[in-house]
């Protein structure tokens, strides 16, 4: 299947590479000519701009926009839509606010265009591991794009099947779902990222307590000089708290147990705030997620070891760099 890709950054470029490896074709554009050239070398067709990209796609076209949420995505969608024909599809695979998706979908529907929002998780590891995708949009458009989603998804892999799922949508255990109408995909991804904040904060605080177990404030008999790298490693193997985030923690501690390469300044990209806004609108208590978001705010004033641990995990799964 043919796909257009706008934005060849940490995830966009690797999404194209994974599709090319499986025999799909792609027309790609990025403001960086070097990024386009790298994908052309991998087998994609390069474009010099949005008009050129659309001209090189066959109808009905599918164009995936993989840009930062907000102005960059909004501007690109607004410039792209007039270039397309009825029954073409715009896919937003970034972390857009779900209410923006609902608004865009309604506007594009009036032009005869489909709009599909894809909450995409997988970070810099997605090329090899695949991408977990939460998809919103009308059924016809999502079904037509299924070959793309099936290729990008991780597949069953070595994850044991869940008992009792017989007869249910098989896509979920392949690593992608059609969550519902426009906005539903990014809504589910938003909550996913809110939960991620809480999980990361729990690991970070726990390891901070372990690190201070030899504090001079404790009686001598209660002091322990613990090897955090070994603790993270043993917890990866058979522990109830094992996870991919713990894998990243163990890797970071193996490289540098003191995490001196991190300042502990922990950014938030919006999804945590949006998750709490949704909780307020629904009158749902979210104590842990709120505390995790506020901890990120505090990290920008005085960083702790726990903040460095959060930075290490964020770099591990998403390639996120600390602000300069």
PDB file of C-alpha atoms in Angstrom:
ATOM      1  CA  UNK A   1       0.000   0.000   0.000  1.00  0.00           C
ATOM      2  CA  UNK A   2       1.163   3.564  -0.685  1.00  0.00           C
ATOM      3  CA  UNK A   3       1.471   6.180   2.071  1.00  0.00           C
ATOM      4  CA  UNK A   4       2.565   9.792   2.145  1.00  0.00           C
ATOM      5  CA  UNK A   5       4.560  10.860   5.231  1.00  0.00           C
ATOM      6  CA  UNK A   6       5.093  14.445   6.350  1.00  0.00           C
ATOM      7  CA  UNK A   7       7.646  14.722   9.147  1.00  0.00           C
ATOM      8  CA  UNK A   8      10.648  12.405   9.263  1.00  0.00           C
ATOM      9  CA  UNK A   9      11.803  12.881  12.840  1.00  0.00           C
ATOM     10  CA  UNK A  10      12.396  10.291  15.565  1.00  0.00           C
ATOM     11  CA  UNK A  11       9.226   8.361  14.753  1.00  0.00           C
ATOM     12  CA  UNK A  12       8.110   9.454  11.284  1.00  0.00           C
ATOM     13  CA  UNK A  13      11.268   8.259   9.581  1.00  0.00           C
ATOM     14  CA  UNK A  14      11.227   4.874  11.266  1.00  0.00           C
ATOM     15  CA  UNK A  15       7.538   4.373  10.524  1.00  0.00           C
ATOM     16  CA  UNK A  16       8.401   4.753   6.836  1.00  0.00           C
ATOM     17  CA  UNK A  17      11.369   2.384   7.153  1.00  0.00           C
ATOM     18  CA  UNK A  18       9.217  -0.296   8.783  1.00  0.00           C
ATOM     19  CA  UNK A  19       6.652   0.009   5.982  1.00  0.00           C
ATOM     20  CA  UNK A  20       9.299  -0.133   3.257  1.00  0.00           C
ATOM     21  CA  UNK A  21      10.778  -3.284   4.763  1.00  0.00           C
ATOM     22  CA  UNK A  22       7.370  -4.954   4.429  1.00  0.00           C
ATOM     23  CA  UNK A  23       6.934  -3.997   0.769  1.00  0.00           C
ATOM     24  CA  UNK A  24       4.773  -0.884   1.081  1.00  0.00           C
ATOM     25  CA  UNK A  25       5.689   2.262  -0.826  1.00  0.00           C
ATOM     26  CA  UNK A  26       6.030   5.790   0.528  1.00  0.00           C
ATOM     27  CA  UNK A  27       6.325   9.381  -0.649  1.00  0.00           C
ATOM     28  CA  UNK A  28       8.052  11.471   2.011  1.00  0.00           C
ATOM     29  CA  UNK A  29       8.566  15.137   2.840  1.00  0.00           C
ATOM     30  CA  UNK A  30      10.389  16.990   5.594  1.00  0.00           C
ATOM     31  CA  UNK A  31      11.781  20.498   5.918  1.00  0.00           C
ATOM     32  CA  UNK A  32      15.194  18.855   6.191  1.00  0.00           C
ATOM     33  CA  UNK A  33      16.493  17.761   2.762  1.00  0.00           C
ATOM     34  CA  UNK A  34      18.919  15.436   4.553  1.00  0.00           C
ATOM     35  CA  UNK A  35      16.030  13.589   6.217  1.00  0.00           C
ATOM     36  CA  UNK A  36      14.295  13.163   2.869  1.00  0.00           C
ATOM     37  CA  UNK A  37      17.515  11.977   1.210  1.00  0.00           C
ATOM     38  CA  UNK A  38      18.028   9.329   3.901  1.00  0.00           C
ATOM     39  CA  UNK A  39      14.562   7.881   3.255  1.00  0.00           C
ATOM     40  CA  UNK A  40      15.046   8.008  -0.518  1.00  0.00           C
ATOM     41  CA  UNK A  41      18.184   5.943  -0.042  1.00  0.00           C
ATOM     42  CA  UNK A  42      16.062   3.462   1.925  1.00  0.00           C
ATOM     43  CA  UNK A  43      13.624   3.155  -0.982  1.00  0.00           C
ATOM     44  CA  UNK A  44      11.064   5.935  -0.537  1.00  0.00           C
ATOM     45  CA  UNK A  45      10.147   8.578  -3.101  1.00  0.00           C
ATOM     46  CA  UNK A  46      11.165  12.058  -2.034  1.00  0.00           C
ATOM     47  CA  UNK A  47       9.028  15.187  -2.339  1.00  0.00           C
ATOM     48  CA  UNK A  48      10.073  18.828  -2.343  1.00  0.00           C
ATOM     49  CA  UNK A  49       6.890  20.135  -0.727  1.00  0.00           C
ATOM     50  CA  UNK A  50       3.253  19.346   0.037  1.00  0.00           C
ATOM     51  CA  UNK A  51       2.112  19.926  -3.545  1.00  0.00           C
ATOM     52  CA  UNK A  52       4.807  17.608  -4.893  1.00  0.00           C
ATOM     53  CA  UNK A  53       3.965  14.958  -2.309  1.00  0.00           C
ATOM     54  CA  UNK A  54       0.257  14.980  -3.193  1.00  0.00           C
ATOM     55  CA  UNK A  55       1.043  14.874  -6.934  1.00  0.00           C
ATOM     56  CA  UNK A  56       3.152  11.747  -6.464  1.00  0.00           C
ATOM     57  CA  UNK A  57       0.440   9.842  -4.572  1.00  0.00           C
ATOM     58  CA  UNK A  58      -2.237   7.755  -6.225  1.00  0.00           C
ATOM     59  CA  UNK A  59      -5.865   8.181  -5.207  1.00  0.00           C
ATOM     60  CA  UNK A  60      -7.465   7.588  -2.855  1.00  0.00           C
ATOM     61  CA  UNK A  61      -4.489   9.126  -1.067  1.00  0.00           C
ATOM     62  CA  UNK A  62      -3.439   8.580   2.528  1.00  0.00           C
ATOM     63  CA  UNK A  63      -1.135  11.198   4.031  1.00  0.00           C
ATOM     64  CA  UNK A  64       0.311  10.691   7.520  1.00  0.00           C
ATOM     65  CA  UNK A  65       1.299  13.877   9.382  1.00  0.00           C
ATOM     66  CA  UNK A  66       3.919  13.125  12.059  1.00  0.00           C
ATOM     67  CA  UNK A  67       4.705  16.509  13.574  1.00  0.00           C
ATOM     68  CA  UNK A  68       4.614  18.066  17.060  1.00  0.00           C
ATOM     69  CA  UNK A  69       1.090  18.680  18.307  1.00  0.00           C
ATOM     70  CA  UNK A  70      -0.225  22.215  18.073  1.00  0.00           C
ATOM     71  CA  UNK A  71       0.680  24.865  15.528  1.00  0.00           C
ATOM     72  CA  UNK A  72       2.923  22.671  13.363  1.00  0.00           C
ATOM     73  CA  UNK A  73       0.260  20.022  12.841  1.00  0.00           C
ATOM     74  CA  UNK A  74      -2.586  22.542  12.536  1.00  0.00           C
ATOM     75  CA  UNK A  75      -0.779  24.556   9.875  1.00  0.00           C
ATOM     76  CA  UNK A  76       0.205  21.460   7.898  1.00  0.00           C
ATOM     77  CA  UNK A  77      -3.327  20.029   7.900  1.00  0.00           C
ATOM     78  CA  UNK A  78      -4.744  23.397   6.814  1.00  0.00           C
ATOM     79  CA  UNK A  79      -2.272  23.639   3.920  1.00  0.00           C
ATOM     80  CA  UNK A  80      -2.627  19.998   2.929  1.00  0.00           C
ATOM     81  CA  UNK A  81      -6.423  19.716   2.825  1.00  0.00           C
ATOM     82  CA  UNK A  82      -7.020  21.999  -0.217  1.00  0.00           C
ATOM     83  CA  UNK A  83      -4.534  19.920  -2.224  1.00  0.00           C
ATOM     84  CA  UNK A  84      -6.444  16.662  -1.714  1.00  0.00           C
ATOM     85  CA  UNK A  85      -9.466  15.127  -3.428  1.00  0.00           C
ATOM     86  CA  UNK A  86     -12.691  13.698  -1.955  1.00  0.00           C
ATOM     87  CA  UNK A  87     -12.171  10.292  -0.310  1.00  0.00           C
ATOM     88  CA  UNK A  88      -8.500  11.042   0.483  1.00  0.00           C
ATOM     89  CA  UNK A  89      -7.422  10.607   4.106  1.00  0.00           C
ATOM     90  CA  UNK A  90      -5.309  12.694   6.447  1.00  0.00           C
ATOM     91  CA  UNK A  91      -3.748  10.764   9.340  1.00  0.00           C
ATOM     92  CA  UNK A  92      -2.447  12.570  12.420  1.00  0.00           C
ATOM     93  CA  UNK A  93      -0.031  10.271  14.219  1.00  0.00           C
ATOM     94  CA  UNK A  94       1.338  12.791  16.711  1.00  0.00           C
ATOM     95  CA  UNK A  95       0.095  13.550  20.207  1.00  0.00           C
ATOM     96  CA  UNK A  96      -2.624  16.015  19.271  1.00  0.00           C
ATOM     97  CA  UNK A  97      -5.339  17.094  21.705  1.00  0.00           C
ATOM     98  CA  UNK A  98      -8.391  14.925  21.031  1.00  0.00           C
ATOM     99  CA  UNK A  99     -10.786  17.898  20.879  1.00  0.00           C
ATOM    100  CA  UNK A 100      -8.691  19.303  18.032  1.00  0.00           C
ATOM    101  CA  UNK A 101      -9.205  15.994  16.208  1.00  0.00           C
ATOM    102  CA  UNK A 102     -12.981  16.237  16.592  1.00  0.00           C
ATOM    103  CA  UNK A 103     -12.940  19.782  15.199  1.00  0.00           C
ATOM    104  CA  UNK A 104     -10.626  18.935  12.291  1.00  0.00           C
ATOM    105  CA  UNK A 105     -12.567  15.820  11.343  1.00  0.00           C
ATOM    106  CA  UNK A 106     -15.816  17.781  11.146  1.00  0.00           C
ATOM    107  CA  UNK A 107     -14.231  20.477   8.976  1.00  0.00           C
ATOM    108  CA  UNK A 108     -12.567  17.980   6.629  1.00  0.00           C
ATOM    109  CA  UNK A 109     -15.734  15.907   6.366  1.00  0.00           C
ATOM    110  CA  UNK A 110     -17.349  18.908   4.711  1.00  0.00           C
ATOM    111  CA  UNK A 111     -14.663  18.712   2.015  1.00  0.00           C
ATOM    112  CA  UNK A 112     -15.239  14.999   1.497  1.00  0.00           C
ATOM    113  CA  UNK A 113     -11.991  14.080   3.250  1.00  0.00           C
ATOM    114  CA  UNK A 114     -11.421  11.467   5.937  1.00  0.00           C
ATOM    115  CA  UNK A 115      -9.466  12.246   9.102  1.00  0.00           C
ATOM    116  CA  UNK A 116      -7.901   9.511  11.209  1.00  0.00           C
ATOM    117  CA  UNK A 117      -6.171  10.169  14.517  1.00  0.00           C
ATOM    118  CA  UNK A 118      -3.585   7.595  15.551  1.00  0.00           C
ATOM    119  CA  UNK A 119      -2.184   7.641  19.070  1.00  0.00           C
ATOM    120  CA  UNK A 120       1.203   6.040  18.484  1.00  0.00           C
ATOM    121  CA  UNK A 121       3.433   4.521  21.154  1.00  0.00           C
ATOM    122  CA  UNK A 122       6.788   2.918  20.522  1.00  0.00           C
ATOM    123  CA  UNK A 123       9.241   5.778  20.495  1.00  0.00           C
ATOM    124  CA  UNK A 124      12.681   5.270  19.025  1.00  0.00           C
ATOM    125  CA  UNK A 125      12.305   1.475  19.388  1.00  0.00           C
ATOM    126  CA  UNK A 126       9.316   1.214  17.068  1.00  0.00           C
ATOM    127  CA  UNK A 127      11.301   0.302  13.962  1.00  0.00           C
ATOM    128  CA  UNK A 128      12.234  -3.059  15.449  1.00  0.00           C
ATOM    129  CA  UNK A 129       9.558  -3.597  18.115  1.00  0.00           C
ATOM    130  CA  UNK A 130       6.602  -2.142  16.249  1.00  0.00           C
ATOM    131  CA  UNK A 131       4.158   0.563  17.285  1.00  0.00           C
ATOM    132  CA  UNK A 132       1.189   0.231  19.611  1.00  0.00           C
ATOM    133  CA  UNK A 133      -1.591   2.243  17.968  1.00  0.00           C
ATOM    134  CA  UNK A 134      -4.908   3.609  19.228  1.00  0.00           C
ATOM    135  CA  UNK A 135      -6.943   4.739  16.219  1.00  0.00           C
ATOM    136  CA  UNK A 136      -9.914   7.076  15.862  1.00  0.00           C
ATOM    137  CA  UNK A 137     -11.955   7.761  12.749  1.00  0.00           C
ATOM    138  CA  UNK A 138     -14.765   6.439  10.575  1.00  0.00           C
ATOM    139  CA  UNK A 139     -14.748   2.690  10.003  1.00  0.00           C
ATOM    140  CA  UNK A 140     -14.398   2.827   6.218  1.00  0.00           C
ATOM    141  CA  UNK A 141     -11.216   4.897   6.357  1.00  0.00           C
ATOM    142  CA  UNK A 142      -9.687   2.876   9.188  1.00  0.00           C
ATOM    143  CA  UNK A 143     -10.463  -0.430   7.477  1.00  0.00           C
ATOM    144  CA  UNK A 144      -8.932   0.774   4.206  1.00  0.00           C
ATOM    145  CA  UNK A 145      -5.717   1.667   6.048  1.00  0.00           C
ATOM    146  CA  UNK A 146      -5.553  -1.656   7.892  1.00  0.00           C
ATOM    147  CA  UNK A 147      -2.584  -2.994   5.844  1.00  0.00           C
ATOM    148  CA  UNK A 148      -0.545  -0.004   7.066  1.00  0.00           C
ATOM    149  CA  UNK A 149      -1.552  -0.442  10.701  1.00  0.00           C
ATOM    150  CA  UNK A 150      -1.055  -4.214  10.636  1.00  0.00           C
ATOM    151  CA  UNK A 151       2.500  -3.753   9.352  1.00  0.00           C
ATOM    152  CA  UNK A 152       3.392  -1.100  11.910  1.00  0.00           C
ATOM    153  CA  UNK A 153       1.934  -3.021  14.866  1.00  0.00           C
ATOM    154  CA  UNK A 154       4.172  -5.275  16.993  1.00  0.00           C
ATOM    155  CA  UNK A 155       2.114  -8.424  16.408  1.00  0.00           C
ATOM    156  CA  UNK A 156       1.634 -11.187  18.952  1.00  0.00           C
ATOM    157  CA  UNK A 157       5.326 -11.609  19.635  1.00  0.00           C
ATOM    158  CA  UNK A 158       6.125 -13.441  22.863  1.00  0.00           C
ATOM    159  CA  UNK A 159       3.362 -11.847  24.937  1.00  0.00           C
ATOM    160  CA  UNK A 160       1.073 -14.621  26.273  1.00  0.00           C
ATOM    161  CA  UNK A 161      -2.502 -14.534  25.024  1.00  0.00           C
ATOM    162  CA  UNK A 162      -5.088 -13.288  27.508  1.00  0.00           C
ATOM    163  CA  UNK A 163      -7.551 -16.038  28.526  1.00  0.00           C
ATOM    164  CA  UNK A 164     -11.171 -15.259  27.719  1.00  0.00           C
ATOM    165  CA  UNK A 165     -10.545 -13.068  24.662  1.00  0.00           C
ATOM    166  CA  UNK A 166     -11.868 -15.638  22.211  1.00  0.00           C
ATOM    167  CA  UNK A 167     -14.242 -14.050  19.689  1.00  0.00           C
ATOM    168  CA  UNK A 168     -13.106 -10.480  20.344  1.00  0.00           C
ATOM    169  CA  UNK A 169     -11.449  -8.094  17.880  1.00  0.00           C
ATOM    170  CA  UNK A 170      -8.113  -9.784  17.042  1.00  0.00           C
ATOM    171  CA  UNK A 171      -6.408  -6.473  16.292  1.00  0.00           C
ATOM    172  CA  UNK A 172      -5.981  -5.635  19.975  1.00  0.00           C
ATOM    173  CA  UNK A 173      -3.633  -8.550  20.618  1.00  0.00           C
ATOM    174  CA  UNK A 174      -1.704  -7.604  17.492  1.00  0.00           C
ATOM    175  CA  UNK A 175      -1.011  -4.212  19.081  1.00  0.00           C
ATOM    176  CA  UNK A 176      -3.564  -1.848  17.531  1.00  0.00           C
ATOM    177  CA  UNK A 177      -7.238  -0.995  17.959  1.00  0.00           C
ATOM    178  CA  UNK A 178      -9.945   1.058  16.315  1.00  0.00           C
ATOM    179  CA  UNK A 179     -10.911   2.875  19.500  1.00  0.00           C
ATOM    180  CA  UNK A 180     -13.913   4.748  18.085  1.00  0.00           C
ATOM    181  CA  UNK A 181     -14.840   7.878  16.103  1.00  0.00           C
ATOM    182  CA  UNK A 182     -12.592  10.858  15.471  1.00  0.00           C
ATOM    183  CA  UNK A 183     -10.737  11.893  18.607  1.00  0.00           C
ATOM    184  CA  UNK A 184     -11.073   8.509  20.339  1.00  0.00           C
ATOM    185  CA  UNK A 185      -7.586   7.380  19.312  1.00  0.00           C
ATOM    186  CA  UNK A 186      -5.828  10.402  20.753  1.00  0.00           C
ATOM    187  CA  UNK A 187      -8.089  10.356  23.827  1.00  0.00           C
ATOM    188  CA  UNK A 188      -6.956   6.808  24.643  1.00  0.00           C
ATOM    189  CA  UNK A 189      -3.316   7.736  23.939  1.00  0.00           C
ATOM    190  CA  UNK A 190      -3.681  10.789  26.178  1.00  0.00           C
ATOM    191  CA  UNK A 191      -4.768   8.622  29.102  1.00  0.00           C
ATOM    192  CA  UNK A 192      -1.978   6.145  28.235  1.00  0.00           C
ATOM    193  CA  UNK A 193       0.558   8.946  28.605  1.00  0.00           C
ATOM    194  CA  UNK A 194      -1.042  10.157  31.821  1.00  0.00           C
ATOM    195  CA  UNK A 195      -0.639   6.658  33.275  1.00  0.00           C
ATOM    196  CA  UNK A 196       2.939   6.657  32.003  1.00  0.00           C
ATOM    197  CA  UNK A 197       3.623   9.739  34.113  1.00  0.00           C
ATOM    198  CA  UNK A 198       2.429   7.917  37.231  1.00  0.00           C
ATOM    199  CA  UNK A 199       4.370   4.725  36.533  1.00  0.00           C
ATOM    200  CA  UNK A 200       7.582   6.617  35.865  1.00  0.00           C
ATOM    201  CA  UNK A 201       7.163   8.691  39.014  1.00  0.00           C
ATOM    202  CA  UNK A 202       6.682   5.560  41.127  1.00  0.00           C
ATOM    203  CA  UNK A 203       9.906   4.012  39.801  1.00  0.00           C
ATOM    204  CA  UNK A 204      11.785   7.284  40.208  1.00  0.00           C
ATOM    205  CA  UNK A 205      10.709   7.810  43.815  1.00  0.00           C
ATOM    206  CA  UNK A 206      11.372   4.187  44.734  1.00  0.00           C
ATOM    207  CA  UNK A 207      14.914   4.271  43.414  1.00  0.00           C
ATOM    208  CA  UNK A 208      15.484   7.594  45.128  1.00  0.00           C
ATOM    209  CA  UNK A 209      14.589   5.958  48.452  1.00  0.00           C
ATOM    210  CA  UNK A 210      16.933   3.063  47.689  1.00  0.00           C
ATOM    211  CA  UNK A 211      19.730   5.494  46.836  1.00  0.00           C
ATOM    212  CA  UNK A 212      19.376   7.259  50.187  1.00  0.00           C
ATOM    213  CA  UNK A 213      19.316   4.033  52.196  1.00  0.00           C
ATOM    214  CA  UNK A 214      22.864   4.773  53.429  1.00  0.00           C
ATOM    215  CA  UNK A 215      22.024   8.285  54.614  1.00  0.00           C
ATOM    216  CA  UNK A 216      23.883   9.536  57.685  1.00  0.00           C
ATOM    217  CA  UNK A 217      20.500  10.481  59.107  1.00  0.00           C
ATOM    218  CA  UNK A 218      19.828   6.783  59.692  1.00  0.00           C
ATOM    219  CA  UNK A 219      21.206   4.672  62.556  1.00  0.00           C
ATOM    220  CA  UNK A 220      24.327   2.816  61.432  1.00  0.00           C
ATOM    221  CA  UNK A 221      22.631  -0.590  61.651  1.00  0.00           C
ATOM    222  CA  UNK A 222      19.889   0.560  59.267  1.00  0.00           C
ATOM    223  CA  UNK A 223      22.186   1.856  56.537  1.00  0.00           C
ATOM    224  CA  UNK A 224      22.516  -0.107  53.308  1.00  0.00           C
ATOM    225  CA  UNK A 225      24.937   0.654  50.471  1.00  0.00           C
ATOM    226  CA  UNK A 226      22.764  -0.749  47.684  1.00  0.00           C
ATOM    227  CA  UNK A 227      23.663  -1.426  44.062  1.00  0.00           C
ATOM    228  CA  UNK A 228      20.808   0.205  42.171  1.00  0.00           C
ATOM    229  CA  UNK A 229      21.827  -1.328  38.839  1.00  0.00           C
ATOM    230  CA  UNK A 230      21.625  -4.840  40.286  1.00  0.00           C
ATOM    231  CA  UNK A 231      18.285  -4.101  41.944  1.00  0.00           C
ATOM    232  CA  UNK A 232      16.802  -2.856  38.691  1.00  0.00           C
ATOM    233  CA  UNK A 233      18.185  -5.914  36.903  1.00  0.00           C
ATOM    234  CA  UNK A 234      16.807  -8.455  39.363  1.00  0.00           C
ATOM    235  CA  UNK A 235      13.393  -6.772  39.366  1.00  0.00           C
ATOM    236  CA  UNK A 236      13.268  -7.202  35.580  1.00  0.00           C
ATOM    237  CA  UNK A 237      13.279 -10.981  36.033  1.00  0.00           C
ATOM    238  CA  UNK A 238      10.127 -12.448  37.516  1.00  0.00           C
ATOM    239  CA  UNK A 239       9.092  -9.430  39.601  1.00  0.00           C
ATOM    240  CA  UNK A 240       5.518  -8.153  39.603  1.00  0.00           C
ATOM    241  CA  UNK A 241       6.871  -4.637  38.901  1.00  0.00           C
ATOM    242  CA  UNK A 242       8.764  -5.655  35.747  1.00  0.00           C
ATOM    243  CA  UNK A 243       8.013  -3.534  32.663  1.00  0.00           C
ATOM    244  CA  UNK A 244       9.619  -1.879  29.665  1.00  0.00           C
ATOM    245  CA  UNK A 245      10.140   1.238  31.782  1.00  0.00           C
ATOM    246  CA  UNK A 246      12.061  -0.877  34.285  1.00  0.00           C
ATOM    247  CA  UNK A 247      14.139  -2.267  31.406  1.00  0.00           C
ATOM    248  CA  UNK A 248      15.069   1.291  30.461  1.00  0.00           C
ATOM    249  CA  UNK A 249      15.843   2.098  34.093  1.00  0.00           C
ATOM    250  CA  UNK A 250      18.176  -0.885  34.366  1.00  0.00           C
ATOM    251  CA  UNK A 251      19.949   0.102  31.149  1.00  0.00           C
ATOM    252  CA  UNK A 252      20.431   3.688  32.337  1.00  0.00           C
ATOM    253  CA  UNK A 253      21.817   2.575  35.716  1.00  0.00           C
ATOM    254  CA  UNK A 254      24.143   0.051  34.071  1.00  0.00           C
ATOM    255  CA  UNK A 255      25.689   2.880  32.058  1.00  0.00           C
ATOM    256  CA  UNK A 256      25.918   5.323  34.962  1.00  0.00           C
ATOM    257  CA  UNK A 257      24.610   4.478  38.425  1.00  0.00           C
ATOM    258  CA  UNK A 258      24.721   8.145  39.486  1.00  0.00           C
ATOM    259  CA  UNK A 259      23.001   9.417  36.297  1.00  0.00           C
ATOM    260  CA  UNK A 260      25.434  12.308  36.164  1.00  0.00           C
ATOM    261  CA  UNK A 261      24.629  12.854  32.502  1.00  0.00           C
ATOM    262  CA  UNK A 262      21.150  14.103  33.401  1.00  0.00           C
ATOM    263  CA  UNK A 263      20.196  17.392  35.023  1.00  0.00           C
ATOM    264  CA  UNK A 264      16.813  16.157  36.233  1.00  0.00           C
ATOM    265  CA  UNK A 265      14.842  18.844  34.371  1.00  0.00           C
ATOM    266  CA  UNK A 266      11.746  16.870  33.346  1.00  0.00           C
ATOM    267  CA  UNK A 267       9.532  18.336  30.619  1.00  0.00           C
ATOM    268  CA  UNK A 268       5.874  17.524  30.036  1.00  0.00           C
ATOM    269  CA  UNK A 269       4.545  17.533  26.499  1.00  0.00           C
ATOM    270  CA  UNK A 270       0.902  18.226  27.317  1.00  0.00           C
ATOM    271  CA  UNK A 271      -0.778  14.843  27.603  1.00  0.00           C
ATOM    272  CA  UNK A 272      -0.528  14.761  31.411  1.00  0.00           C
ATOM    273  CA  UNK A 273      -2.257  18.135  31.684  1.00  0.00           C
ATOM    274  CA  UNK A 274      -4.942  17.075  29.215  1.00  0.00           C
ATOM    275  CA  UNK A 275      -5.494  13.843  31.140  1.00  0.00           C
ATOM    276  CA  UNK A 276      -6.131  15.790  34.343  1.00  0.00           C
ATOM    277  CA  UNK A 277      -8.455  18.174  32.489  1.00  0.00           C
ATOM    278  CA  UNK A 278     -10.450  15.160  31.293  1.00  0.00           C
ATOM    279  CA  UNK A 279     -10.545  13.772  34.839  1.00  0.00           C
ATOM    280  CA  UNK A 280     -11.912  17.098  36.091  1.00  0.00           C
ATOM    281  CA  UNK A 281     -14.547  17.226  33.340  1.00  0.00           C
ATOM    282  CA  UNK A 282     -15.615  13.659  34.195  1.00  0.00           C
ATOM    283  CA  UNK A 283     -15.363  14.206  37.989  1.00  0.00           C
ATOM    284  CA  UNK A 284     -12.952  11.272  38.242  1.00  0.00           C
ATOM    285  CA  UNK A 285     -10.286  11.400  41.009  1.00  0.00           C
ATOM    286  CA  UNK A 286      -6.736  11.053  39.633  1.00  0.00           C
ATOM    287  CA  UNK A 287      -4.541  11.618  42.674  1.00  0.00           C
ATOM    288  CA  UNK A 288      -1.460   9.722  41.470  1.00  0.00           C
ATOM    289  CA  UNK A 289      -1.471  11.207  37.972  1.00  0.00           C
ATOM    290  CA  UNK A 290      -1.872  14.716  39.373  1.00  0.00           C
ATOM    291  CA  UNK A 291       1.021  14.220  41.784  1.00  0.00           C
ATOM    292  CA  UNK A 292       3.224  12.897  38.959  1.00  0.00           C
ATOM    293  CA  UNK A 293       2.518  15.960  36.814  1.00  0.00           C
ATOM    294  CA  UNK A 294       3.200  18.343  39.684  1.00  0.00           C
ATOM    295  CA  UNK A 295       6.473  16.518  40.374  1.00  0.00           C
ATOM    296  CA  UNK A 296       7.573  17.390  36.842  1.00  0.00           C
ATOM    297  CA  UNK A 297       6.782  21.030  37.489  1.00  0.00           C
ATOM    298  CA  UNK A 298       8.856  20.900  40.666  1.00  0.00           C
ATOM    299  CA  UNK A 299      11.794  19.285  38.849  1.00  0.00           C
ATOM    300  CA  UNK A 300      12.349  22.532  36.983  1.00  0.00           C
ATOM    301  CA  UNK A 301      13.115  24.341  40.212  1.00  0.00           C
ATOM    302  CA  UNK A 302      15.377  21.897  42.081  1.00  0.00           C
ATOM    303  CA  UNK A 303      16.214  18.546  40.531  1.00  0.00           C
ATOM    304  CA  UNK A 304      16.620  15.355  42.566  1.00  0.00           C
ATOM    305  CA  UNK A 305      17.979  11.917  41.729  1.00  0.00           C
ATOM    306  CA  UNK A 306      14.384  10.854  41.050  1.00  0.00           C
ATOM    307  CA  UNK A 307      14.141  13.597  38.426  1.00  0.00           C
ATOM    308  CA  UNK A 308      17.328  12.343  36.776  1.00  0.00           C
ATOM    309  CA  UNK A 309      15.756   8.871  36.704  1.00  0.00           C
ATOM    310  CA  UNK A 310      12.687  10.281  34.928  1.00  0.00           C
ATOM    311  CA  UNK A 311      14.924  12.008  32.371  1.00  0.00           C
ATOM    312  CA  UNK A 312      16.818   8.757  31.787  1.00  0.00           C
ATOM    313  CA  UNK A 313      13.602   6.816  31.156  1.00  0.00           C
ATOM    314  CA  UNK A 314      12.242   9.494  28.800  1.00  0.00           C
ATOM    315  CA  UNK A 315      15.459   9.437  26.782  1.00  0.00           C
ATOM    316  CA  UNK A 316      15.380   5.635  26.747  1.00  0.00           C
ATOM    317  CA  UNK A 317      11.927   5.153  25.252  1.00  0.00           C
ATOM    318  CA  UNK A 318      11.425   8.301  23.217  1.00  0.00           C
ATOM    319  CA  UNK A 319      14.821   9.854  22.637  1.00  0.00           C
ATOM    320  CA  UNK A 320      13.661  12.927  24.563  1.00  0.00           C
ATOM    321  CA  UNK A 321      16.515  15.288  25.356  1.00  0.00           C
ATOM    322  CA  UNK A 322      16.563  17.631  28.326  1.00  0.00           C
ATOM    323  CA  UNK A 323      16.034  21.333  27.499  1.00  0.00           C
ATOM    324  CA  UNK A 324      19.224  23.309  27.235  1.00  0.00           C
TER     325      UNK A 324
END
